[in-house]
CSV table of C-alpha atoms in Angstrom, one decimal:
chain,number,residue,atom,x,y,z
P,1,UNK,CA,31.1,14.0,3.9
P,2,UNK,CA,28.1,11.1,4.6
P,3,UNK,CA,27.9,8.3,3.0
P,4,UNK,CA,24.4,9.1,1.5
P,5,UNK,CA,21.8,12.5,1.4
P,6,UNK,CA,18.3,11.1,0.7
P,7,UNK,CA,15.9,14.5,-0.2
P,8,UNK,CA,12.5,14.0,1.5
P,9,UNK,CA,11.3,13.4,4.9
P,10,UNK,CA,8.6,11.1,4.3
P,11,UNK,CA,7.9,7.7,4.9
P,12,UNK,CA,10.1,6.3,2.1
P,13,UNK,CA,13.1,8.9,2.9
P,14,UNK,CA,13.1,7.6,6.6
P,15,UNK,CA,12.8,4.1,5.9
P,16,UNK,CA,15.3,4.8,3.4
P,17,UNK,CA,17.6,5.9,5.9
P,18,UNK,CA,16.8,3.6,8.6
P,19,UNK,CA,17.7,0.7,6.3
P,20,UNK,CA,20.6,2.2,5.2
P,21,UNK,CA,21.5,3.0,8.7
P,22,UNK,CA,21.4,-0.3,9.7
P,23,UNK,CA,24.2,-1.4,7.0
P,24,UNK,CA,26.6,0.7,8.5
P,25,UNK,CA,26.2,3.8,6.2
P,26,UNK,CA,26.3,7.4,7.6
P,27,UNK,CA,23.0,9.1,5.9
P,28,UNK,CA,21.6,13.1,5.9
P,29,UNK,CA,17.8,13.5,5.7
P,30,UNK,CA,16.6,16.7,3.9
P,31,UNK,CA,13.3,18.5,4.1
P,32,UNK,CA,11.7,21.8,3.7
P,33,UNK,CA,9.4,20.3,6.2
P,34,UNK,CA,9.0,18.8,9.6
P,35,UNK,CA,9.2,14.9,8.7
P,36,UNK,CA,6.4,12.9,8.0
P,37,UNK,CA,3.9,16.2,7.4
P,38,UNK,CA,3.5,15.9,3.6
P,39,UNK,CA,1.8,12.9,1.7
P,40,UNK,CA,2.7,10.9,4.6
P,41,UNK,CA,0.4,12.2,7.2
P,42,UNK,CA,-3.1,12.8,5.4
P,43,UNK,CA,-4.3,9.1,4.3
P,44,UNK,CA,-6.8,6.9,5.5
P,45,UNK,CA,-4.1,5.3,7.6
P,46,UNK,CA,-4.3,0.9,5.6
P,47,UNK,CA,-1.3,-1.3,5.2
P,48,UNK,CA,-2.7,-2.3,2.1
P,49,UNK,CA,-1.7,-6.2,2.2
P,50,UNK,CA,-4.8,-6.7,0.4
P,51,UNK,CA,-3.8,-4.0,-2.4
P,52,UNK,CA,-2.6,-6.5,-5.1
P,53,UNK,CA,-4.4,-4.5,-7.8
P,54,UNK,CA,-3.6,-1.1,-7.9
P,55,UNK,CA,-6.2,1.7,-9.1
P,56,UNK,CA,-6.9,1.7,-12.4
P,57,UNK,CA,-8.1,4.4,-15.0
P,58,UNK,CA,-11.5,3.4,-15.5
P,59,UNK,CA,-12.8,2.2,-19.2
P,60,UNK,CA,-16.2,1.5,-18.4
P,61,UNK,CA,-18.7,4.0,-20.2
P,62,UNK,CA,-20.9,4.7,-17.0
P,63,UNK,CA,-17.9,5.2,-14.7
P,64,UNK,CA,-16.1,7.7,-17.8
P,65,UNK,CA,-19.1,9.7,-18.0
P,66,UNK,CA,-19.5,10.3,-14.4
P,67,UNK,CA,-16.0,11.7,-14.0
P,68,UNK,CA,-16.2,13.6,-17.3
P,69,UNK,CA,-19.6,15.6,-15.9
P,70,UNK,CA,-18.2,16.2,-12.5
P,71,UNK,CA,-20.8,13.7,-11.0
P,72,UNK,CA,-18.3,11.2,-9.5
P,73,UNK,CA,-17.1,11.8,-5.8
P,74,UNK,CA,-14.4,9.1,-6.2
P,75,UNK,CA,-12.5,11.2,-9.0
P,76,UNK,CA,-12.9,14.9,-10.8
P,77,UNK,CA,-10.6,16.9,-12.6
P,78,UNK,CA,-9.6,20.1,-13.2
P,79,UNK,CA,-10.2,21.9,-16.6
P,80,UNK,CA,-7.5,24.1,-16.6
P,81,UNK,CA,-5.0,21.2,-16.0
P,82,UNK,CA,-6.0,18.4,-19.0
P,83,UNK,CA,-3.7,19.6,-21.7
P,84,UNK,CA,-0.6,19.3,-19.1
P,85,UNK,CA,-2.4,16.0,-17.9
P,86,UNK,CA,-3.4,14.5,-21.3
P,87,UNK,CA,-0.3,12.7,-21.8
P,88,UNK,CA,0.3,10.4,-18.8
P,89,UNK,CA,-3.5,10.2,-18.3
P,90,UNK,CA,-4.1,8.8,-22.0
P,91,UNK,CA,-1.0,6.1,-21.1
P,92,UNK,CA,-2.5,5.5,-17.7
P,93,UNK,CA,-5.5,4.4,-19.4
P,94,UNK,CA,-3.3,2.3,-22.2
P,95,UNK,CA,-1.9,0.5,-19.4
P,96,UNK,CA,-5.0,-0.1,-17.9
P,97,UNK,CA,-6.2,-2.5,-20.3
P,98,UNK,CA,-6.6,-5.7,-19.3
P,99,UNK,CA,-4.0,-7.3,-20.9
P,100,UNK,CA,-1.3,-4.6,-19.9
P,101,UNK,CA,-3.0,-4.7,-15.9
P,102,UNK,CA,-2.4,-7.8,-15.8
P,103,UNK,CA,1.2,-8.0,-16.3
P,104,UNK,CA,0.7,-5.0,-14.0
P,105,UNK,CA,-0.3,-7.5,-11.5
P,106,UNK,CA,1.8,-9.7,-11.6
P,107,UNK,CA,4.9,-7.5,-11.1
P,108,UNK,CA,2.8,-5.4,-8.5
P,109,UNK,CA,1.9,-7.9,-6.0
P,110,UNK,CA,5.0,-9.2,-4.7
P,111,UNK,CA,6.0,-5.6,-4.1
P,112,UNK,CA,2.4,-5.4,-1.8
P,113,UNK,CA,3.6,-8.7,-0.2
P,114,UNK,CA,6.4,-6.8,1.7
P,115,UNK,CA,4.4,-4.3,3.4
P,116,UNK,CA,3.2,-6.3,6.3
P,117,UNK,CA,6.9,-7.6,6.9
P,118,UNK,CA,8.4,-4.4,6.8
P,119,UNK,CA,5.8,-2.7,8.5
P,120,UNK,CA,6.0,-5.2,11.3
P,121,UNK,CA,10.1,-4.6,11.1
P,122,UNK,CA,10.0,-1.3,11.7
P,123,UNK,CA,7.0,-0.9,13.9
P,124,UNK,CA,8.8,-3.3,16.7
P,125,UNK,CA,12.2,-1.4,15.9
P,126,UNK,CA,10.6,1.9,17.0
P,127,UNK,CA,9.1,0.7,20.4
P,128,UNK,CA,5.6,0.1,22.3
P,129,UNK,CA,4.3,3.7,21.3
P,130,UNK,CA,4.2,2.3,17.5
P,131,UNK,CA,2.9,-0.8,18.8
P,132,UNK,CA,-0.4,1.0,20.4
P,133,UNK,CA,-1.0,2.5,17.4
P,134,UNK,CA,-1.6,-0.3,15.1
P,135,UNK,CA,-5.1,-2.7,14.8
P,136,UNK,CA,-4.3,-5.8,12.9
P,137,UNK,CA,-8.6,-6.4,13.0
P,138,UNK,CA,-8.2,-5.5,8.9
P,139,UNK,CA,-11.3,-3.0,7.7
P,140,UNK,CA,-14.4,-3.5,5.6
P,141,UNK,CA,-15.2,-3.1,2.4
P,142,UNK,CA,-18.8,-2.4,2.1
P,143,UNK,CA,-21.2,-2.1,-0.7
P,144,UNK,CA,-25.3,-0.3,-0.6
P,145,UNK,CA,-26.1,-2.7,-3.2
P,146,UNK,CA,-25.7,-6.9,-3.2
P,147,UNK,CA,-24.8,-7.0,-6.8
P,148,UNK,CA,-21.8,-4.4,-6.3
P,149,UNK,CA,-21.2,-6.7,-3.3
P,150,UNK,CA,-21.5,-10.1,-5.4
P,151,UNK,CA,-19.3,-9.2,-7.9
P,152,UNK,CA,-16.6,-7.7,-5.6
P,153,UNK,CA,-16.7,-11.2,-3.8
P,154,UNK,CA,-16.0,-12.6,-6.8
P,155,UNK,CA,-12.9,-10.7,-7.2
P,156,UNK,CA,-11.6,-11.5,-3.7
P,157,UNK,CA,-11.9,-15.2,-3.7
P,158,UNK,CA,-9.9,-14.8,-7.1
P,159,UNK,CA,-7.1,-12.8,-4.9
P,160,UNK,CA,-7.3,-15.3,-2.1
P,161,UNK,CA,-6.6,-18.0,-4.7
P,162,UNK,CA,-3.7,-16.0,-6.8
P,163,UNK,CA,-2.0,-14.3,-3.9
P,164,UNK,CA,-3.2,-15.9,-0.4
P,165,UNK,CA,-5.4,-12.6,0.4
P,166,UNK,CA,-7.6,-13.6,3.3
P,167,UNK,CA,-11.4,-12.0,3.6
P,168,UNK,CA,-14.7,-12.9,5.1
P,169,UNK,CA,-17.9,-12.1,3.9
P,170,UNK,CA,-19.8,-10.4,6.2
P,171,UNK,CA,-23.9,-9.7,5.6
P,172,UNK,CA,-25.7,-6.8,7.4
P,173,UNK,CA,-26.3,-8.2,10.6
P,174,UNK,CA,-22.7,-9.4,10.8
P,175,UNK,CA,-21.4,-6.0,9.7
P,176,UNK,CA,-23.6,-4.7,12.4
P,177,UNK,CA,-22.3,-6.8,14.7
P,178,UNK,CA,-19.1,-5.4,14.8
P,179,UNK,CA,-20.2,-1.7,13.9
P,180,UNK,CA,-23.4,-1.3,16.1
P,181,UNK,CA,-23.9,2.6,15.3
P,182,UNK,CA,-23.9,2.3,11.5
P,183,UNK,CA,-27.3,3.2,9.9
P,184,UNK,CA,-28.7,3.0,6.2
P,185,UNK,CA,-29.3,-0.8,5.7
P,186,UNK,CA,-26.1,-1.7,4.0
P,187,UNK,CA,-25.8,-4.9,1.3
P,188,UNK,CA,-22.5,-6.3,3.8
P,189,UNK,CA,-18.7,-5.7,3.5
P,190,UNK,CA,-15.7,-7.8,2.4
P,191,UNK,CA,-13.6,-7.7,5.8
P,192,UNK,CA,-10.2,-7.5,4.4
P,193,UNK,CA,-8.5,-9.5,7.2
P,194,UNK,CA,-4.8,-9.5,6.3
P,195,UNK,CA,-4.3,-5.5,6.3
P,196,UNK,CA,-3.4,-3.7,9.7
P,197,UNK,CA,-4.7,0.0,10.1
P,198,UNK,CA,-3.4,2.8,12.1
P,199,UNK,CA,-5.2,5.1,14.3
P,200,UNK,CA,-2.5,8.0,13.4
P,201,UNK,CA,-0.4,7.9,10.3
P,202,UNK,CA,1.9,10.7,10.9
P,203,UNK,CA,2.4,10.0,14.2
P,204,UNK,CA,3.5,6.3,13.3
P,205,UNK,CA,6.1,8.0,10.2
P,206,UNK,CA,7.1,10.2,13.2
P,207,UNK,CA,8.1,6.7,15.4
P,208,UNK,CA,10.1,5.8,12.3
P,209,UNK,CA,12.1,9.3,12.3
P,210,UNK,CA,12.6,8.6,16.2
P,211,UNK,CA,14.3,5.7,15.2
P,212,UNK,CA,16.4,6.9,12.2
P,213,UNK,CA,17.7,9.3,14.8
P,214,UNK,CA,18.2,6.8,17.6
P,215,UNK,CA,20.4,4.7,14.8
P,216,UNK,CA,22.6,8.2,14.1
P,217,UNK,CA,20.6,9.6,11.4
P,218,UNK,CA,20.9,13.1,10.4
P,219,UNK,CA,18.1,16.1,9.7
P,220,UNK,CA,18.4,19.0,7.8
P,221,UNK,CA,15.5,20.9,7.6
P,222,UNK,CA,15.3,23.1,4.9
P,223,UNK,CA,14.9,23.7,0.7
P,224,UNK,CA,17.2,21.7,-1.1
P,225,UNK,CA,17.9,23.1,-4.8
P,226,UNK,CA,21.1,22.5,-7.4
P,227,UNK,CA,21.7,18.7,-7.0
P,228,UNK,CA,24.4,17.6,-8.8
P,229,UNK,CA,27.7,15.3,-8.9
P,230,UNK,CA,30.8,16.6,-7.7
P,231,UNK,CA,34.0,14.8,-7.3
P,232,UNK,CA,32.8,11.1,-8.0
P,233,UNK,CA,30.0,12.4,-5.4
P,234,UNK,CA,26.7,14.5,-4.6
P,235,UNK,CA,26.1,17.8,-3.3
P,236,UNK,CA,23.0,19.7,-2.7
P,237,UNK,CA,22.4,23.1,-1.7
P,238,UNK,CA,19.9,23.3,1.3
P,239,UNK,CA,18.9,27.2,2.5
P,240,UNK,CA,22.7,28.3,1.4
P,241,UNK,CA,24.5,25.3,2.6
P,242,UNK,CA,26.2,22.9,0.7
P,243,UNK,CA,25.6,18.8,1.9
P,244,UNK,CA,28.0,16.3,0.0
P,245,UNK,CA,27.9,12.4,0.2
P,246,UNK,CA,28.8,9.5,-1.9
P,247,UNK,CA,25.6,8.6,-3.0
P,248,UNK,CA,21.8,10.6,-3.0
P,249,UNK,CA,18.4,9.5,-3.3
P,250,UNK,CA,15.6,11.3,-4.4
P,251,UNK,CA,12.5,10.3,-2.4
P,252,UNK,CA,10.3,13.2,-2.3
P,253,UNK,CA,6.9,12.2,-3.7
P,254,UNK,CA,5.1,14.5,-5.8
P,255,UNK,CA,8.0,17.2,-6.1
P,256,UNK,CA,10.7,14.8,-7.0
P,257,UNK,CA,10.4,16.3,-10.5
P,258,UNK,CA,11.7,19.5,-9.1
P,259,UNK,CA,14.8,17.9,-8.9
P,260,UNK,CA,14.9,15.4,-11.5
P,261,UNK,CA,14.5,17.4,-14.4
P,262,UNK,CA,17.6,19.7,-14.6
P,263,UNK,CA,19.0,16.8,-14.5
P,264,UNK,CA,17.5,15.3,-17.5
P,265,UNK,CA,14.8,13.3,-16.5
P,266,UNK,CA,11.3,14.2,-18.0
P,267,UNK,CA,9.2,11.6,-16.4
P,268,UNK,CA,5.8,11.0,-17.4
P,269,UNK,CA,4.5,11.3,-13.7
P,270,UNK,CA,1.4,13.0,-12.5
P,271,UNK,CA,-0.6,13.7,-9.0
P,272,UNK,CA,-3.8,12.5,-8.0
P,273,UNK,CA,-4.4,15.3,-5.0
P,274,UNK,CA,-6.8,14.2,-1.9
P,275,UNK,CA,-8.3,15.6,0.9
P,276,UNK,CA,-9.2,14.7,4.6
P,277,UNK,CA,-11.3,16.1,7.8
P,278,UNK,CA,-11.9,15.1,11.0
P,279,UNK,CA,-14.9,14.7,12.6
P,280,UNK,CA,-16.5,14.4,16.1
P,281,UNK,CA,-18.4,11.5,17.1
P,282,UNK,CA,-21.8,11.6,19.4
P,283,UNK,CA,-21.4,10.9,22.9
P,284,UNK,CA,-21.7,7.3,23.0
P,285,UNK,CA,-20.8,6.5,19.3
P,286,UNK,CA,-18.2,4.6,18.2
P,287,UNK,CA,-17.2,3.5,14.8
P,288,UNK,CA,-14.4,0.9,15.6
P,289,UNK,CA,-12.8,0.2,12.0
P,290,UNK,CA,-12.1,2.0,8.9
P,291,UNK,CA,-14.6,1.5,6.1
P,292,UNK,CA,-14.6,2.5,2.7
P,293,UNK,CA,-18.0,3.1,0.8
P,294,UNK,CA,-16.3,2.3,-3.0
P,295,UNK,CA,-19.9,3.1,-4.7
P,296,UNK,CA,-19.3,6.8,-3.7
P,297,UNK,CA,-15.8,6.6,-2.9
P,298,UNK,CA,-14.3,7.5,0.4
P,299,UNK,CA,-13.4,5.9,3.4
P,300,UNK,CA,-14.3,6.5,6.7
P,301,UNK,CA,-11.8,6.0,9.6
P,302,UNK,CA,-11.8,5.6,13.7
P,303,UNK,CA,-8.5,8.6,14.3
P,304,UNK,CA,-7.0,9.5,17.3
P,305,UNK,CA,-8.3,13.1,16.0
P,306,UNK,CA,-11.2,12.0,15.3
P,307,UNK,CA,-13.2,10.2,12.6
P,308,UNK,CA,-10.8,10.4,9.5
P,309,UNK,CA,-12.7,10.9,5.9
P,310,UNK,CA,-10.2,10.7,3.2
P,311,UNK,CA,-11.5,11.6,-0.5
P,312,UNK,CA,-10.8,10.0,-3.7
P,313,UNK,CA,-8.6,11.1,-6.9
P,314,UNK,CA,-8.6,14.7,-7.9
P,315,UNK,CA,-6.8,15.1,-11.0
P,316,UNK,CA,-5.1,18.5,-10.9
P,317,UNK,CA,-1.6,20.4,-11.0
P,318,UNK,CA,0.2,20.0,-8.0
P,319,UNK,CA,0.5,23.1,-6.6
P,320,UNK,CA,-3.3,24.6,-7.5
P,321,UNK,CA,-5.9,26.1,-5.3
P,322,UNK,CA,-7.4,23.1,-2.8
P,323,UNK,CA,-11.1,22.8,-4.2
P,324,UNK,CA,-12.5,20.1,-1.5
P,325,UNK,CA,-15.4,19.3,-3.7
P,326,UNK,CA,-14.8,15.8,-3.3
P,327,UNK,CA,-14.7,16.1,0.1
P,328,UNK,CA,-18.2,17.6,0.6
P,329,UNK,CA,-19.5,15.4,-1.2
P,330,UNK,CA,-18.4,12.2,0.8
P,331,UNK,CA,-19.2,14.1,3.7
P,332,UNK,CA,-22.8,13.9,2.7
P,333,UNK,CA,-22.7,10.4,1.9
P,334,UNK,CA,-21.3,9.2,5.1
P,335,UNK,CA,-24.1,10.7,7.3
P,336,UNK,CA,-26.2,8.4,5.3
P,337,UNK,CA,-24.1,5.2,7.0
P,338,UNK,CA,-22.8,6.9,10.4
P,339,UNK,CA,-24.2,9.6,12.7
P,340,UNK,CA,-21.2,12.3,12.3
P,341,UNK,CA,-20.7,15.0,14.3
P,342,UNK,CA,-19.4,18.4,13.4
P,343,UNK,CA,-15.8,18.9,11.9
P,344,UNK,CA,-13.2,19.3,14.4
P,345,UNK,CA,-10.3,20.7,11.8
P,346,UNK,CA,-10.4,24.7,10.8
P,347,UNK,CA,-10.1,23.6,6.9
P,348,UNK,CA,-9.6,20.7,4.6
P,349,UNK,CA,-5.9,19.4,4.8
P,350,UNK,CA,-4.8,18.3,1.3
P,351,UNK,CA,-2.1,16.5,-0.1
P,352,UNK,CA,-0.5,15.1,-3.6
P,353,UNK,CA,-0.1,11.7,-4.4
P,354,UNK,CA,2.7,11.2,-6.9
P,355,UNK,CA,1.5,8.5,-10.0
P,356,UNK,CA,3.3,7.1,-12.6
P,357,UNK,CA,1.3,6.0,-15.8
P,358,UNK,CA,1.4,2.0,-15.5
P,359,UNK,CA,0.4,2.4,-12.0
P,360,UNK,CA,3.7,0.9,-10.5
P,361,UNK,CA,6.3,3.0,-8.0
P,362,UNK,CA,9.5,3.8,-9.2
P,363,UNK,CA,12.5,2.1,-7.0
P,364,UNK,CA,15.6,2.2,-9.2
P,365,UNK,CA,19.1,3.8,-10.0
P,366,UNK,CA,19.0,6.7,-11.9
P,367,UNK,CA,20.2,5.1,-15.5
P,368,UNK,CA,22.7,8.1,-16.5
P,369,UNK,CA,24.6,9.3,-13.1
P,370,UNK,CA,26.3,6.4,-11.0
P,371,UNK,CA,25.4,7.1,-7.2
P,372,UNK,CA,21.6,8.6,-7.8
P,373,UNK,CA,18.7,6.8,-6.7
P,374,UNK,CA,15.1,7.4,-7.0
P,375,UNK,CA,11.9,6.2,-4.8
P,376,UNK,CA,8.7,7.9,-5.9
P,377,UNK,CA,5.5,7.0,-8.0
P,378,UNK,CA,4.0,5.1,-5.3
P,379,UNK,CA,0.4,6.3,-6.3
P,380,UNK,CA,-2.5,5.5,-3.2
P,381,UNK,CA,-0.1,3.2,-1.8
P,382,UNK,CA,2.5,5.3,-0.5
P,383,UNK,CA,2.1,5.1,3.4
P,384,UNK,CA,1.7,0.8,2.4
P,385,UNK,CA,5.0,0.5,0.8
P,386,UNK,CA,7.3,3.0,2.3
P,387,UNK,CA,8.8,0.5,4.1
P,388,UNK,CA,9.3,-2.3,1.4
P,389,UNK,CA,11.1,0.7,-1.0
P,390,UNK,CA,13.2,1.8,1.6
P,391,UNK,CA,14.3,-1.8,2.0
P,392,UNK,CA,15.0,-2.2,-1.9
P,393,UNK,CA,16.8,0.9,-2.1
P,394,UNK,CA,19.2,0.1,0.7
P,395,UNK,CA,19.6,-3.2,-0.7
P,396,UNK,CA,20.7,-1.7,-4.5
P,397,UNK,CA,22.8,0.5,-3.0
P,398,UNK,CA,24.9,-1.8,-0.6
P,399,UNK,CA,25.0,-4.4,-3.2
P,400,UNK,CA,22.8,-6.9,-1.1
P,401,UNK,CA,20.7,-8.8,-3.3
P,402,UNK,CA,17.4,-7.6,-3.4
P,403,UNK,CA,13.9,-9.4,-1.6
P,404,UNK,CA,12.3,-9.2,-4.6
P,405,UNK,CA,12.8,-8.6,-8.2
P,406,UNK,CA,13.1,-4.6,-8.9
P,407,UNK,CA,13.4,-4.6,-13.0
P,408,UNK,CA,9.5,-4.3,-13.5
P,409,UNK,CA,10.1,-0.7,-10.9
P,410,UNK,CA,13.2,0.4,-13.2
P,411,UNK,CA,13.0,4.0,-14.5
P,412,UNK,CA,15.0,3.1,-17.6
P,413,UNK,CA,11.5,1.7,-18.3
P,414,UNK,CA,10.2,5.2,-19.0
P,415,UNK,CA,13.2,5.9,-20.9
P,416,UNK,CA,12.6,2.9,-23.4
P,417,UNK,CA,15.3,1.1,-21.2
């Protein structure tokens, strides 16, 4: 019997176990999957350090009307899904309201400010073949028009003020300085200077497995179903098998529902699905850090497959058809800024990223059964803070006090707890 089972093999369930590894507990990592393949692997590959301010629902008119006509590449939405996604989308947009965001904030940013650190923890933890894939240059932020660009500086000198976020301000010929094969005649960029970028995502989450392994960590690879206490314990069924341990933790993303609600918990959580594709580069072209265009919304990113391009927000049910719209779309816009070549994957990969309403992850005890505990909800900033929650969550669960405060990321707070 191990000490803990943690269900799901992405970045938070490894971290999860790493951390708990490390404090002298025995700990079983479950997945239908190969680890790190999920929501882990298909982002635009940012240690968000910058990411104080996490996406809100929008409440401009313009912005509104765009999404609602299907014009908008940063965000669409399904029809068939709004009466199942009416409920934590209308709170989503109560909580973004500028008094509620920023109390939002404020509770989110220390939470951001662990990324790096634990990162950096990890990354040295799992060896030199992490190391080479990690560029602490930061990326660009850049805008086709200077007022977009004017009042985005604005907002970044407030964050360097507030929070310490560093940033330079880089005009055209700066920007084209550093990215010589751009095209298009762009306003500048904010270069975000304090985030690091990674050049393969899932191979980095699969460094971190290495080293949950090296420590003694156990994998079970399989479907875990009927979770549920047993003798002052937990026990979960994977493909026929029964796993017990003294404690479990549910970090698996977008289908963490799946197991939380037979046991009680309705959650008001919901998925904002994205999309990414590779693409070749001319002989002789080189686009040497990420960039995201926010005006159409998508980023653009230097891969070891490849150029990445990651899409925005597509509001649909979890498990529906893939309609790369989105993706299309951005596809288009970045020939207009860089000279793509063709795609180099056979289709779109897609993946879910699991929300919560007031736009901050959950890291917390289960409130009614002693032993449970719960990472999820962790919105665009998953790959960012899988480190930090696994750190909090092996920190409640040895008893250690924690690095920062974890009441604002309770789940009792959904339960009007």
């Amino acid at each position: 019997m191990d000490d803990v089972i943690i269900l799901g093999a992405g970045i938070v369930g490894i971290a999860t176990g790493i951390h708990l590894l490390r404090r002298g507990r025995s700990v079983t990592l479950v997945d239908k999957n190969a680890p790190g393949r999920e929501t882990s692997f298909g982002n635009a590959g940012i240690i968000q350090r910058e990411g104080v301010r996490p996406h809100a629902f929008p409440r401009d008119l313009q912005t509104l009307l765009q999404v609602g006509l299907h014009l908008s590449t940063a965000a669409r939405y399904e029809p068939l899904a709004l009466p199942k996604l009416a409920p934590p989308l209308l709170r989503y947009w109560w909580e973004s309201s500028p008094d509620h965001y920023r109390k939002v904030v404020q509770s989110y940013a220390p939470l951001i400010g662990r990324s790096i650190l634990t990162h950096d923890d990890l990354i040295k933890a799992s060896g030199p073949e992490a190391e080479k894939l990690i560029s602490r240059y930061g990326w660009h932020l850049a805008f086709r028009s200077a007022a977009k660009l004017d009042q985005e500086v604005v907002k970044a000198e407030a964050d360097h003020v507030q929070f310490g976020i560093g940033f330079k301000l880089l005009d055209w010929d700066s920007l084209k300085a550093v990215e010589p094969n751009l095209i298009g005649g762009l306003a500048g960029a904010i270069h975000w200077t304090d985030p690091w970028t990674v050049r393969d995502p899932g191979a980095l989450v699969s460094a971190y497995f290495d080293l949950f392994e090296k420590l003694g960590g156990s994998f079970v690879r399989g479907a875990a179903s009927a979770l549920g206490q047993q003798d002052k314990g937990w026990s979960v069924t994977v493909d026929g098998q029964m796993l017990r341990a003294h404690q479990a933790v549910i970090a698996l993303g977008p289908w963490a529902p799946d197991m939380l609600e037979p046991l009680g918990y309705r959650l008001p959580l919901f998925v904002k699905r994205g999309y990414h594709m590779h693409y070749r580069a001319p002989e002789g072209v080189v686009l040497n850090h990420l960039l995201l265009d926010p005006e159409v919304g998508y980023a653009m990113a230097p891969m070891a497959a490849g150029i990445r391009i990651t899409t925005g927000a597509e509001f649909a049910m979890r498990d529906a058809k893939p309609t790369p719209i989105q993706l299309g779309k951005a596809e288009k816009a970045a020939r207009e800024l860089f000279p793509l070549g063709e795609r180099l994957d056979p289709q779109p990969w897609k993946g879910a990223r699991p929300c919560t309403p007031d736009m901050m992850p959950i890291i917390s005890a289960a409130p009614r059964h002693e032993g449970l505990y719960v990472g999820i909800g962790h919105a665009h900033h998953g790959f960012t803070l899988g480190p930090a929650t696994g750190e909090l969550l092996a920190q409640m669960m040895t008893g250690e006090a924690t690095a920062i405060d974890v009441k604002p990321f309770r789940m009792g707070r959904f339960m009007g707890a």
